[in-house]
PDB file of C-alpha atoms and ligand atoms in Angstrom:
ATOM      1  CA  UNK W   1      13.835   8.367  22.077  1.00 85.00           C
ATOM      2  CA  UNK W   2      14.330   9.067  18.412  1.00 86.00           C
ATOM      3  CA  UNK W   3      16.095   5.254  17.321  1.00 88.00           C
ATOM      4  CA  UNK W   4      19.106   4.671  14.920  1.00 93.00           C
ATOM      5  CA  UNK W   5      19.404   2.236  12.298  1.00 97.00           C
ATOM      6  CA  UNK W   6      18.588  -0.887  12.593  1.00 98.00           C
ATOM      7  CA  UNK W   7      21.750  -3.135  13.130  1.00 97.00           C
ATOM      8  CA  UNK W   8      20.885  -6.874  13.792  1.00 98.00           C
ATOM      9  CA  UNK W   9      16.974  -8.411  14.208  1.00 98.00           C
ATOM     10  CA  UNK W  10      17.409 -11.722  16.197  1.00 97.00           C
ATOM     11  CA  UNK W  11      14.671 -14.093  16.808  1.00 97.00           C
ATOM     12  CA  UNK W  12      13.244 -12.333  19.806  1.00 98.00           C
ATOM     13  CA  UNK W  13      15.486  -9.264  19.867  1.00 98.00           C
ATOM     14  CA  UNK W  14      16.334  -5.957  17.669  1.00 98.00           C
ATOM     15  CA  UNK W  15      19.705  -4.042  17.972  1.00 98.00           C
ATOM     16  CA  UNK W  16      19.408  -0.065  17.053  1.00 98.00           C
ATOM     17  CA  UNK W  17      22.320   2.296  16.948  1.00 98.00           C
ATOM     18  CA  UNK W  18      22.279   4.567  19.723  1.00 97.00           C
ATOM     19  CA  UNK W  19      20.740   8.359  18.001  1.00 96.00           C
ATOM     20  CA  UNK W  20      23.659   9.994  19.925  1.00 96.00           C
ATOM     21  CA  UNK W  21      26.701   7.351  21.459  1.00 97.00           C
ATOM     22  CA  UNK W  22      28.503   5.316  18.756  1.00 97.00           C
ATOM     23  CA  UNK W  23      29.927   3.162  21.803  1.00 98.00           C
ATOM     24  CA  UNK W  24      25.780   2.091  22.678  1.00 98.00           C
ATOM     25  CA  UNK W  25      22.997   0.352  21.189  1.00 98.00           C
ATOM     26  CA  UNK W  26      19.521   0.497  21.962  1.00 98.00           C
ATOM     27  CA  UNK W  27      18.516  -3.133  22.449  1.00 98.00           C
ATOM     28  CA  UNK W  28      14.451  -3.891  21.541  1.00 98.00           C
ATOM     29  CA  UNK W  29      12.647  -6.915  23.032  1.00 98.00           C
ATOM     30  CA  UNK W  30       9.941  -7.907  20.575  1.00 98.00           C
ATOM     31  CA  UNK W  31       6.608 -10.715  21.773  1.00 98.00           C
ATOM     32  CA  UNK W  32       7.960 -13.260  19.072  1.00 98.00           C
ATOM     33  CA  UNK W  33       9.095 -16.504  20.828  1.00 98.00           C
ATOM     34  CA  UNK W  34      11.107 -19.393  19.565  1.00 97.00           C
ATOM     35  CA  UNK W  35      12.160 -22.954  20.437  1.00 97.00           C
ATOM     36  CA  UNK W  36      13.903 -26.190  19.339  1.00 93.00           C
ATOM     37  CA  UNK W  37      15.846 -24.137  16.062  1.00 89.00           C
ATOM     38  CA  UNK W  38      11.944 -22.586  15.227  1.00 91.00           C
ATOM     39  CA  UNK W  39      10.454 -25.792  14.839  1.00 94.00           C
ATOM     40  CA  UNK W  40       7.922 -23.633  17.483  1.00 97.00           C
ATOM     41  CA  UNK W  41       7.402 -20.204  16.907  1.00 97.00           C
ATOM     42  CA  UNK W  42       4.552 -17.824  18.122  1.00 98.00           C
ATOM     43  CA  UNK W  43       4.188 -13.936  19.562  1.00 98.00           C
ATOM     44  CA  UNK W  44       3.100 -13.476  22.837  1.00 98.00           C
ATOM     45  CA  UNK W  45       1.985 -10.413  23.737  1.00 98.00           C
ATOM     46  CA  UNK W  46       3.544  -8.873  26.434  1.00 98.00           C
ATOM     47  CA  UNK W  47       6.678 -11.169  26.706  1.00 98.00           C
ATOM     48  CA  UNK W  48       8.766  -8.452  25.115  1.00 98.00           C
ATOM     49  CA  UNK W  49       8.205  -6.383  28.392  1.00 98.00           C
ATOM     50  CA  UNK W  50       8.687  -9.121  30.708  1.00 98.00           C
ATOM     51  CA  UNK W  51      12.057  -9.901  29.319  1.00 98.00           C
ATOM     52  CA  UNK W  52      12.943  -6.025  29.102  1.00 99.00           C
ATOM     53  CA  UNK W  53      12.279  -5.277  32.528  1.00 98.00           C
ATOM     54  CA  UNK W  54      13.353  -8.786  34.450  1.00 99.00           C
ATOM     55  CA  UNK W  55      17.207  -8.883  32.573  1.00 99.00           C
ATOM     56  CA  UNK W  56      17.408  -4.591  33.528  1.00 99.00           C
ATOM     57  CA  UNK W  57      16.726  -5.744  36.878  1.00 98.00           C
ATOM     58  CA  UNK W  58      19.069  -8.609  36.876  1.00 99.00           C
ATOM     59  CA  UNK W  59      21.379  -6.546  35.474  1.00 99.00           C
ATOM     60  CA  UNK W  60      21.509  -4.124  38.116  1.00 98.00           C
ATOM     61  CA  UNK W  61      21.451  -6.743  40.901  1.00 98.00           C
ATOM     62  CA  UNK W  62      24.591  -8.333  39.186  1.00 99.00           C
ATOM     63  CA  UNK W  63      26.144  -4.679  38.310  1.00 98.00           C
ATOM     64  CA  UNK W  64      25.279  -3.916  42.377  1.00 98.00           C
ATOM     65  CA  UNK W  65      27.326  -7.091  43.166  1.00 98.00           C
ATOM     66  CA  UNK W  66      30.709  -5.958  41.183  1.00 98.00           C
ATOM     67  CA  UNK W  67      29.515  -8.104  37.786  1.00 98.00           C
ATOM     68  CA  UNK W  68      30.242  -6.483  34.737  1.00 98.00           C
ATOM     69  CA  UNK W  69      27.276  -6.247  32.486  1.00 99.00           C
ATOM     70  CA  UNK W  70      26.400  -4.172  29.256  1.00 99.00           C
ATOM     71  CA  UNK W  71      23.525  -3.077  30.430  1.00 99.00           C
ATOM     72  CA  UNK W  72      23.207   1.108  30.802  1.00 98.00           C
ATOM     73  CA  UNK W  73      19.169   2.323  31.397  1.00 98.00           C
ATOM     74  CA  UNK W  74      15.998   1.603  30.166  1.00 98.00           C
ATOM     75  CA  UNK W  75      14.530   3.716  27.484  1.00 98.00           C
ATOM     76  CA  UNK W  76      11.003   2.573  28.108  1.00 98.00           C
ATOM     77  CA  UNK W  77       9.047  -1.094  28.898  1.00 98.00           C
ATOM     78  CA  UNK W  78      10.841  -2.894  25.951  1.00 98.00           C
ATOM     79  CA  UNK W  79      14.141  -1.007  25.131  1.00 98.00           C
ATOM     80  CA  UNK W  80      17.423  -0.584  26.632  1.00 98.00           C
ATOM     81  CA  UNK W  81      20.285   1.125  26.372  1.00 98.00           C
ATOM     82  CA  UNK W  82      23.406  -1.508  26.258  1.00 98.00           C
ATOM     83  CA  UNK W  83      27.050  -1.073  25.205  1.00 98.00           C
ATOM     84  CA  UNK W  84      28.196  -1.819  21.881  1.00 98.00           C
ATOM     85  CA  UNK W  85      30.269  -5.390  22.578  1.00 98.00           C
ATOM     86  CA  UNK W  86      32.531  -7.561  20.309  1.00 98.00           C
ATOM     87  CA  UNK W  87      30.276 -10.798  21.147  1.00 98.00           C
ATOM     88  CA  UNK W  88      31.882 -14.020  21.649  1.00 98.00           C
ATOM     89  CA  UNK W  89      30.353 -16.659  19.213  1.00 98.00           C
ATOM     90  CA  UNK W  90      29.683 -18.861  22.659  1.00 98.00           C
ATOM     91  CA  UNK W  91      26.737 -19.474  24.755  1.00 98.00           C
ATOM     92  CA  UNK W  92      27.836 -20.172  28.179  1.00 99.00           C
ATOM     93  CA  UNK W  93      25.609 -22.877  30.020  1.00 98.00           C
ATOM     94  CA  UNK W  94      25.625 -22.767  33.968  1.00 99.00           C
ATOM     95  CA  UNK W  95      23.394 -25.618  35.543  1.00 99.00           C
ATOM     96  CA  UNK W  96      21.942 -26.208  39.371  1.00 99.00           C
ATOM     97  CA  UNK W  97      19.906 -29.125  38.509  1.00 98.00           C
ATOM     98  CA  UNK W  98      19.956 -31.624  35.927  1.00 98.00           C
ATOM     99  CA  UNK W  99      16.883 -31.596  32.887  1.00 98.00           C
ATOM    100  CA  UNK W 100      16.698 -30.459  29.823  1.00 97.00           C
ATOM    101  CA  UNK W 101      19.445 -31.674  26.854  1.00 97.00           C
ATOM    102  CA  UNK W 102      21.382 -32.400  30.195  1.00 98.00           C
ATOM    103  CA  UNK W 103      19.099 -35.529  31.228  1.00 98.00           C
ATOM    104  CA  UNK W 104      18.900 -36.335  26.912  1.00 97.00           C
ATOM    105  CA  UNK W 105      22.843 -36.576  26.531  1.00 97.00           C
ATOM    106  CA  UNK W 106      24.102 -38.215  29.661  1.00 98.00           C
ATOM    107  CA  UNK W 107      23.068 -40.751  32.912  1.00 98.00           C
ATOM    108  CA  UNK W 108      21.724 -38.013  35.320  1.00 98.00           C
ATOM    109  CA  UNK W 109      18.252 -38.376  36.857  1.00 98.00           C
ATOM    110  CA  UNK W 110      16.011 -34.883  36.204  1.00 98.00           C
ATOM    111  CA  UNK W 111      15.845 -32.949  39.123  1.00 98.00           C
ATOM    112  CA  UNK W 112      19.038 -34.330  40.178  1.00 98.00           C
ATOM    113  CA  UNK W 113      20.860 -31.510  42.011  1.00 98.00           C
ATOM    114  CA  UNK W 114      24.236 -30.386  40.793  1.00 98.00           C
ATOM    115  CA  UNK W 115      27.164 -29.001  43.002  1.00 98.00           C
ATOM    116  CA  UNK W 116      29.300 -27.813  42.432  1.00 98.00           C
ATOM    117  CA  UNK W 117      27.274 -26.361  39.081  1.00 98.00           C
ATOM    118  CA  UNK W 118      28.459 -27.420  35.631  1.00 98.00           C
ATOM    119  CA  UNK W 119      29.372 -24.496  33.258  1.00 98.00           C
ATOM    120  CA  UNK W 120      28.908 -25.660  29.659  1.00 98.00           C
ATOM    121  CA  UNK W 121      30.069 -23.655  26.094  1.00 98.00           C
ATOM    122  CA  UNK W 122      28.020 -24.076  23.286  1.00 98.00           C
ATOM    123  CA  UNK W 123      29.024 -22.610  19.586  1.00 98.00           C
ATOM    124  CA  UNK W 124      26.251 -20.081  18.741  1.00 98.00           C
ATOM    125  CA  UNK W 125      25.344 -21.017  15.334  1.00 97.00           C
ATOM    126  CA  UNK W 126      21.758 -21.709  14.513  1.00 93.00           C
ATOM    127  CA  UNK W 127      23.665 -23.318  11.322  1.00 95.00           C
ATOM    128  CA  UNK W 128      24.951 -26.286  12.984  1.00 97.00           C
ATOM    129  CA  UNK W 129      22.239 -26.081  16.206  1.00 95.00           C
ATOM    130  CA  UNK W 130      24.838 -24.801  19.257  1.00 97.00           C
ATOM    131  CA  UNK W 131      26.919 -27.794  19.736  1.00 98.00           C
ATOM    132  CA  UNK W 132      28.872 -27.857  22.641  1.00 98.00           C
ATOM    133  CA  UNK W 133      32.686 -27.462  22.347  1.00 98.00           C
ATOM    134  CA  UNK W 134      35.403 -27.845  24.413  1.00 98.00           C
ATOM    135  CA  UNK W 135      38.948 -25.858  24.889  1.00 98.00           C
ATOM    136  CA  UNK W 136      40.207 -27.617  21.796  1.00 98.00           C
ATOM    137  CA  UNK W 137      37.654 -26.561  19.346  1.00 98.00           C
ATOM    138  CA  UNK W 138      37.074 -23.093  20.875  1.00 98.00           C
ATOM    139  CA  UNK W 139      40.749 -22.406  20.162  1.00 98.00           C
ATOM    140  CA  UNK W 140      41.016 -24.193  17.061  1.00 98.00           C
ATOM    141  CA  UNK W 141      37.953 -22.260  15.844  1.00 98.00           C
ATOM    142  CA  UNK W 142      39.298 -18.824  17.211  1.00 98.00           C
ATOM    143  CA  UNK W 143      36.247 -18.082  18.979  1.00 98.00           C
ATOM    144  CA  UNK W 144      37.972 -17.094  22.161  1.00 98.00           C
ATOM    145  CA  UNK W 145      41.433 -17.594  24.325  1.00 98.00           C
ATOM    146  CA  UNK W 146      41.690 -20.061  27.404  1.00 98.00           C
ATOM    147  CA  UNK W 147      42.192 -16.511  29.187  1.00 98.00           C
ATOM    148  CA  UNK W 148      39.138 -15.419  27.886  1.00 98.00           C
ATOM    149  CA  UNK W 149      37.332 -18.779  28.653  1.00 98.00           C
ATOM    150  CA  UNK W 150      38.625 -18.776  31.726  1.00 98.00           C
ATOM    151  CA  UNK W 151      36.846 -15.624  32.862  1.00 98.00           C
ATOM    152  CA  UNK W 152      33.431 -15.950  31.568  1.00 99.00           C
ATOM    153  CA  UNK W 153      33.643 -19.492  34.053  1.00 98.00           C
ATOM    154  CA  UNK W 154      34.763 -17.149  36.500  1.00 98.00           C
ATOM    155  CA  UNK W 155      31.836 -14.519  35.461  1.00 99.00           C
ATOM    156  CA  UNK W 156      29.435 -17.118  35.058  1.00 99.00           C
ATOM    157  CA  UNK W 157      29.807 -18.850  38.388  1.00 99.00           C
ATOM    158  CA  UNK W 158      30.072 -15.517  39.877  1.00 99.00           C
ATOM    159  CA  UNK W 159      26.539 -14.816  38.531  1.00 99.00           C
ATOM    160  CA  UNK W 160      25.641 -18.029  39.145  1.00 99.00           C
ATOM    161  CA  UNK W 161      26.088 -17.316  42.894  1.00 98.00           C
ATOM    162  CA  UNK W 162      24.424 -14.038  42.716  1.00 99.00           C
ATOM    163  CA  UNK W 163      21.274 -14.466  40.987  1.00 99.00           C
ATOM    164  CA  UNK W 164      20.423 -17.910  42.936  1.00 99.00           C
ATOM    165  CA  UNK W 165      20.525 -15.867  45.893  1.00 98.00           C
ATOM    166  CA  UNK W 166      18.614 -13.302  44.798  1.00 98.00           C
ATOM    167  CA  UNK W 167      15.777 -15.265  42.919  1.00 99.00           C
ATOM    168  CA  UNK W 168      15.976 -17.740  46.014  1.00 98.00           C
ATOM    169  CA  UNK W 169      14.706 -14.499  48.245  1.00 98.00           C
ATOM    170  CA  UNK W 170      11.837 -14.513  45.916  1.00 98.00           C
ATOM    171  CA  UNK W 171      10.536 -17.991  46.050  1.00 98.00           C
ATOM    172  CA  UNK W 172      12.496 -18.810  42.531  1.00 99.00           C
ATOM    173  CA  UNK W 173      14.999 -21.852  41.837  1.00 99.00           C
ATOM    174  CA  UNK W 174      17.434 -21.140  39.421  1.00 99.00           C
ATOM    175  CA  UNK W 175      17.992 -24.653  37.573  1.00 99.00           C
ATOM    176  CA  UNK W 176      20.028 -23.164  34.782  1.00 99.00           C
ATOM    177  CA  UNK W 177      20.553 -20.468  32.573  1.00 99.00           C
ATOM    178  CA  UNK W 178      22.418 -19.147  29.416  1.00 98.00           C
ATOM    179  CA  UNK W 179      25.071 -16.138  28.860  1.00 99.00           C
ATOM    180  CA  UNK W 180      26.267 -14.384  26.093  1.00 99.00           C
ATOM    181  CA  UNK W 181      29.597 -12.582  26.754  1.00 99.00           C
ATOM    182  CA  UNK W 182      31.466  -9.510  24.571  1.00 99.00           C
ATOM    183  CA  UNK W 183      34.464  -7.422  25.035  1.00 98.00           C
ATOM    184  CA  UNK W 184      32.763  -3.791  25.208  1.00 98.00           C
ATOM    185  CA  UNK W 185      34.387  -0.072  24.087  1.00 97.00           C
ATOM    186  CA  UNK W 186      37.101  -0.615  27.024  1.00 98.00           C
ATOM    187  CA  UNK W 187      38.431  -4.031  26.154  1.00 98.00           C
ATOM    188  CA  UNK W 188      36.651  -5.952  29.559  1.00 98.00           C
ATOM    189  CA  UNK W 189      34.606  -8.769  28.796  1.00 99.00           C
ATOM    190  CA  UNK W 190      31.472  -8.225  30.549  1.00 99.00           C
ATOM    191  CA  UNK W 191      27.958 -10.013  30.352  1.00 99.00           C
ATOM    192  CA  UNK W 192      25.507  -9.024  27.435  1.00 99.00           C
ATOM    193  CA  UNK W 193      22.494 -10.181  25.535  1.00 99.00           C
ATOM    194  CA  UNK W 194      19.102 -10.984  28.141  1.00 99.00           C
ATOM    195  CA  UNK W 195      18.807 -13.064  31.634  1.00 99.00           C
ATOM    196  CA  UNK W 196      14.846 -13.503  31.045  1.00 98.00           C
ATOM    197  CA  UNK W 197      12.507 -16.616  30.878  1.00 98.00           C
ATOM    198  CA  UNK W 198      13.557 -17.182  27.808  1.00 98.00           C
ATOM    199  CA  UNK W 199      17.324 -17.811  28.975  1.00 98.00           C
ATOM    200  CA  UNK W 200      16.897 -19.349  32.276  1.00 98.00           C
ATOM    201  CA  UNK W 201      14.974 -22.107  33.901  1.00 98.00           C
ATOM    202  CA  UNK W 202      13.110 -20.582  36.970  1.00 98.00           C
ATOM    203  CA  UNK W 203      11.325 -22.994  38.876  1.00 98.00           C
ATOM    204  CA  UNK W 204       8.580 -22.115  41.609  1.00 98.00           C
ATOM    205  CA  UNK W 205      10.527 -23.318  44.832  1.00 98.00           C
ATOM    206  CA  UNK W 206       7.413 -24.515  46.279  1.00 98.00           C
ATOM    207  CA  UNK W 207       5.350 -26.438  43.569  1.00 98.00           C
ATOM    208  CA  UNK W 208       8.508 -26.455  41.155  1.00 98.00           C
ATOM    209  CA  UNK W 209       6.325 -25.341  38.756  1.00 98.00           C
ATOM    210  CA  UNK W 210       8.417 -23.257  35.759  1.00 98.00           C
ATOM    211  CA  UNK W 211       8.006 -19.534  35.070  1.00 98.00           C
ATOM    212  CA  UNK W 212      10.027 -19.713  31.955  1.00 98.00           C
ATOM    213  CA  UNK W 213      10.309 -20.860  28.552  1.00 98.00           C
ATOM    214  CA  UNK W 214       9.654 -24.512  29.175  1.00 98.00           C
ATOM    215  CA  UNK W 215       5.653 -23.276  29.289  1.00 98.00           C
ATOM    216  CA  UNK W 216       6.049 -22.636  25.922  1.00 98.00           C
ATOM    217  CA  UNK W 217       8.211 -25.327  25.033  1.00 98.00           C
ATOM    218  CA  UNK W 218       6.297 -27.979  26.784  1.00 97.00           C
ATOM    219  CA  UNK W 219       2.875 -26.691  26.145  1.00 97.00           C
ATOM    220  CA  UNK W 220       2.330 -26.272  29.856  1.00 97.00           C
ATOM    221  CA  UNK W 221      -0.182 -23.264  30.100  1.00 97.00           C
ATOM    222  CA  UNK W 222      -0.301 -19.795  29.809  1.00 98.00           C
ATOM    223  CA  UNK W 223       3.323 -18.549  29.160  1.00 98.00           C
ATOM    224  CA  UNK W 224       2.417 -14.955  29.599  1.00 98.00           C
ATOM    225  CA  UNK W 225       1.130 -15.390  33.200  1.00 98.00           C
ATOM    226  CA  UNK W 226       3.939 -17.661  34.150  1.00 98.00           C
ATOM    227  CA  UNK W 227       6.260 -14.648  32.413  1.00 98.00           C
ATOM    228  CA  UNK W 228       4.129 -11.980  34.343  1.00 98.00           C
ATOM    229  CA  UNK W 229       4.268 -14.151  38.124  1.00 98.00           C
ATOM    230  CA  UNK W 230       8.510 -14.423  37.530  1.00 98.00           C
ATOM    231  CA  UNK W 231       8.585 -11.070  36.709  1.00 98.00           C
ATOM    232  CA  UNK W 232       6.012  -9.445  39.785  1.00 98.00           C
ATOM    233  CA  UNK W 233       8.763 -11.524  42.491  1.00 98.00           C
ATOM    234  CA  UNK W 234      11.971 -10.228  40.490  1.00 98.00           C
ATOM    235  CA  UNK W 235      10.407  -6.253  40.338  1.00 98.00           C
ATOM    236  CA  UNK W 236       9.428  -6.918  43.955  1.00 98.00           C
ATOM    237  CA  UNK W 237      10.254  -3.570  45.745  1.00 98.00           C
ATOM    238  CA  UNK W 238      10.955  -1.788  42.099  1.00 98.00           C
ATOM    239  CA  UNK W 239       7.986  -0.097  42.003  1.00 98.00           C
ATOM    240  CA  UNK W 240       9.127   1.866  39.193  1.00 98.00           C
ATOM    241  CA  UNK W 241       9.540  -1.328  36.672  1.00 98.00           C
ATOM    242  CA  UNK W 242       6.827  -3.021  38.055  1.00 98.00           C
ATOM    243  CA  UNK W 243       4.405  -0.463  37.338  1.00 98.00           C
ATOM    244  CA  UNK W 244       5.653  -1.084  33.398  1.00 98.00           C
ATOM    245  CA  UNK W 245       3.938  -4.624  33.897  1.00 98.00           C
ATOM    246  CA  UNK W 246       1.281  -4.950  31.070  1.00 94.00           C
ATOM    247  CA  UNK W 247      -2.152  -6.065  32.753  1.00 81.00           C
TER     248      UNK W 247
HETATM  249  P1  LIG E   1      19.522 -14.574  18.088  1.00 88.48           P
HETATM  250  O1  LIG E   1      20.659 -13.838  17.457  1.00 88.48           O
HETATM  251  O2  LIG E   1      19.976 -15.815  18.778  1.00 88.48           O
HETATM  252  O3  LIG E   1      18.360 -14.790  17.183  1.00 88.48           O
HETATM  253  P2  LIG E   1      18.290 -12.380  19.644  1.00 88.48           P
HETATM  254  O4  LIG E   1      17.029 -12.184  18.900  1.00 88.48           O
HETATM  255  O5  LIG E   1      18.223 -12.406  21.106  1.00 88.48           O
HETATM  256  O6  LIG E   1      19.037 -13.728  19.331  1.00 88.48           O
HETATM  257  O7  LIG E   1      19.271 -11.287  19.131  1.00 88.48           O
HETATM  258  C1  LIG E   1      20.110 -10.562  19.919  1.00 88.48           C
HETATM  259  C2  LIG E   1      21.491 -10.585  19.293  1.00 88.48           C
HETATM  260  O8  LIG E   1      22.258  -9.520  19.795  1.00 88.48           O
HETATM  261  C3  LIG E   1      22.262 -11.855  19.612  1.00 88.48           C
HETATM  262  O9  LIG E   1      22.878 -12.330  18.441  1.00 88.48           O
HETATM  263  C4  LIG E   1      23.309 -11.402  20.627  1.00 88.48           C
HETATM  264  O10 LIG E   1      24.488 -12.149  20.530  1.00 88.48           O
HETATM  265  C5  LIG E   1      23.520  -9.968  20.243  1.00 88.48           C
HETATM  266  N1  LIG E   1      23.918  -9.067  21.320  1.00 88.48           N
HETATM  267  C6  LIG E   1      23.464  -9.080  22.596  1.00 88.48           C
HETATM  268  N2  LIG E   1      23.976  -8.057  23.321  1.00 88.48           N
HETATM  269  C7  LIG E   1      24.784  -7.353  22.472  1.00 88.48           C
HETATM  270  C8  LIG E   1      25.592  -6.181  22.618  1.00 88.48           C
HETATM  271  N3  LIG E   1      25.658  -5.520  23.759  1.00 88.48           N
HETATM  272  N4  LIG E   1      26.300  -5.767  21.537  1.00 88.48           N
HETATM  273  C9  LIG E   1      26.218  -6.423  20.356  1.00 88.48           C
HETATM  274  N5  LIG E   1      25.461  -7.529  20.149  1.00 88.48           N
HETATM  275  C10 LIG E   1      24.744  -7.992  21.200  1.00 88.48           C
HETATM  276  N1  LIG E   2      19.402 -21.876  26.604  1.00 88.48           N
HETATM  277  C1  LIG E   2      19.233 -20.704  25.888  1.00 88.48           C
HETATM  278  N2  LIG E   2      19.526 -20.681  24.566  1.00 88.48           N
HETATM  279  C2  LIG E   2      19.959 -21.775  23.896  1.00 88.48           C
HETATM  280  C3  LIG E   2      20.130 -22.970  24.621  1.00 88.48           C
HETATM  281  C4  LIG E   2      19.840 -22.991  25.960  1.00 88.48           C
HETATM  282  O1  LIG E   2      18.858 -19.678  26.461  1.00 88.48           O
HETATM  283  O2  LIG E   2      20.214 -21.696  22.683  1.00 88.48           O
HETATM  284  C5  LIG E   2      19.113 -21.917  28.050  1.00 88.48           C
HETATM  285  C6  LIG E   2      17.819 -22.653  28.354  1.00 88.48           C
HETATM  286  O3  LIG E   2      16.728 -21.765  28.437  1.00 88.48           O
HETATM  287  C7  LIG E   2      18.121 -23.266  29.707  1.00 88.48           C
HETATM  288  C8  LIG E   2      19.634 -23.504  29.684  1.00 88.48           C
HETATM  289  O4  LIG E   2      20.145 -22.639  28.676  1.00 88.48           O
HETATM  290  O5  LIG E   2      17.831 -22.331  30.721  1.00 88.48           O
HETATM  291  C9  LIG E   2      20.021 -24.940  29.407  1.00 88.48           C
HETATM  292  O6  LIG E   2      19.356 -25.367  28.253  1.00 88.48           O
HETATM  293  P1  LIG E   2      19.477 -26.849  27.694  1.00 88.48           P
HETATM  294  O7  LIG E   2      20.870 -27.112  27.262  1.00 88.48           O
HETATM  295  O8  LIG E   2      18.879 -27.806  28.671  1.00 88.48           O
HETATM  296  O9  LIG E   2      18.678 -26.818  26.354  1.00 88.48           O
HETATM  297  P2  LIG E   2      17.188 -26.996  25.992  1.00 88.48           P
HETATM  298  O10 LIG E   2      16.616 -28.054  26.877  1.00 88.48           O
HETATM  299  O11 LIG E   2      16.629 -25.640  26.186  1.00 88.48           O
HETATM  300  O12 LIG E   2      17.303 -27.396  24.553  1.00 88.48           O
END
């Protein structure tokens, strides 16, 4: 596909006008790899494609399930085709089990399981390092309206419900994850950005093990293999993306 201009390069992500659909973007998933506000940066080769392929999937599963995502078709192993959204300036935290800045900021034990799941909001700005915020400061800041907060909860649980399910099917714990909601072309807020490693916890349900960021973040081992073993159970029967797996 012949690519557009180059809109926005994120720390692990590129957004490209669409060459034909002013309504799309063609979203790029690039090897670099980031953590604690890039105190820790690195490229790992072959994460791009691991992140490309797991969100499409998740993305269908959710869009399958009546969840409203951005997400339109692959273009090849590391692009997509998403709609052009209005993002919210809010990272929406749902957790299973406690660790993380969870078990930093408050009395729970890690590993502790949580149910029902807390939903968090966080401000994105790497300027002040995603603070969490609360009704009050969301609507004094005019990031979003207690309608619109109120259904990416709903959206988020709903996920939430979905994707522990599915990942559960594949011998994967979902301890937490992050979402990035937008309003797209028709005015529905629907889910955007990536559900990857890199966004979600995914613990092995046997060892509890992680296949996710917290490899590199911890400095627990290879992070492209534990990348690569998420990804082979999520592409499980999509022979199609699977056979898009580098190595
Ligand atoms: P960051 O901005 O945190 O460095 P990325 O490298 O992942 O993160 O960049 C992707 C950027 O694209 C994010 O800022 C995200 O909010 C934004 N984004 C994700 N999906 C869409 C979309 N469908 N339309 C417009 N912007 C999007
Ligand atoms: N997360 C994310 N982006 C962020 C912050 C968190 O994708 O900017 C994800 C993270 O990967 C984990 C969940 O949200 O799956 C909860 O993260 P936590 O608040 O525990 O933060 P961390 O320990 O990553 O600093």
């Amino acid at each position: 596909m012949e690519m557009g201009r180059l809109v926005y390069e994120g720390k692990a992500k590129s957004l490209y006008e669409h060459p034909e659909e002013d309504d799309l973007l063609v979203m790029e998933f690039r090897d670099d790899i980031t953590a604690f506000d890039m105190e820790k940066v690195d490229r790992v080769e072959g994460k791009g494609v691991c992140n490309c392929l797991i969100s499409a999937r998740l993305f269908e599963v959710l869009e399958d399930e009546g969840v409203p995502t951005h997400y339109v078709d692959l273009v090849d192993e590391r692009r997509m085709v998403v709609e052009r959204l209005d993002m919210f300036k809010l990272e929406v935290i749902c957790r299973n089990i406690a660790t993380g800045s969870l078990v930093k900021r408050l009395p729970f034990e890690e590993g502790e399981e949580l149910d029902p799941p807390i939903v968090e909001f966080d401000y994105k700005s790497d300027e002040y390092g995603d603070p969490m915020v609360n009704m009050d400061h969301i609507r004094a800041l005019g990031l979003a309206s207690e309608d619109e907060v109120e259904r990416m909860r709903e959206l988020t649980l709903r996920v939430n419900e979905v994707l522990s399910e599915f990942l559960e099917e594949r011998g994967i714990i979902l301890v937490d994850f992050k979402l990035e909601f937008g309003v797209n072309p028709d005015g529905e807020i629907v889910v955007g950005d990536e559900i990857s490693p890199d966004t979600c916890r995914f613990w092995d349900a046997e060892t509890r093990e992680s296949l996710d960021k917290d490899i590199f973040r911890e400095d627990k081992g290879d992070v492209l293999a534990g990348y690569l073993e998420a990804a082979r159970r999520i592409l499980e029967g999509d022979e199609e993306k699977l056979a898009m797996l580098p190595g």
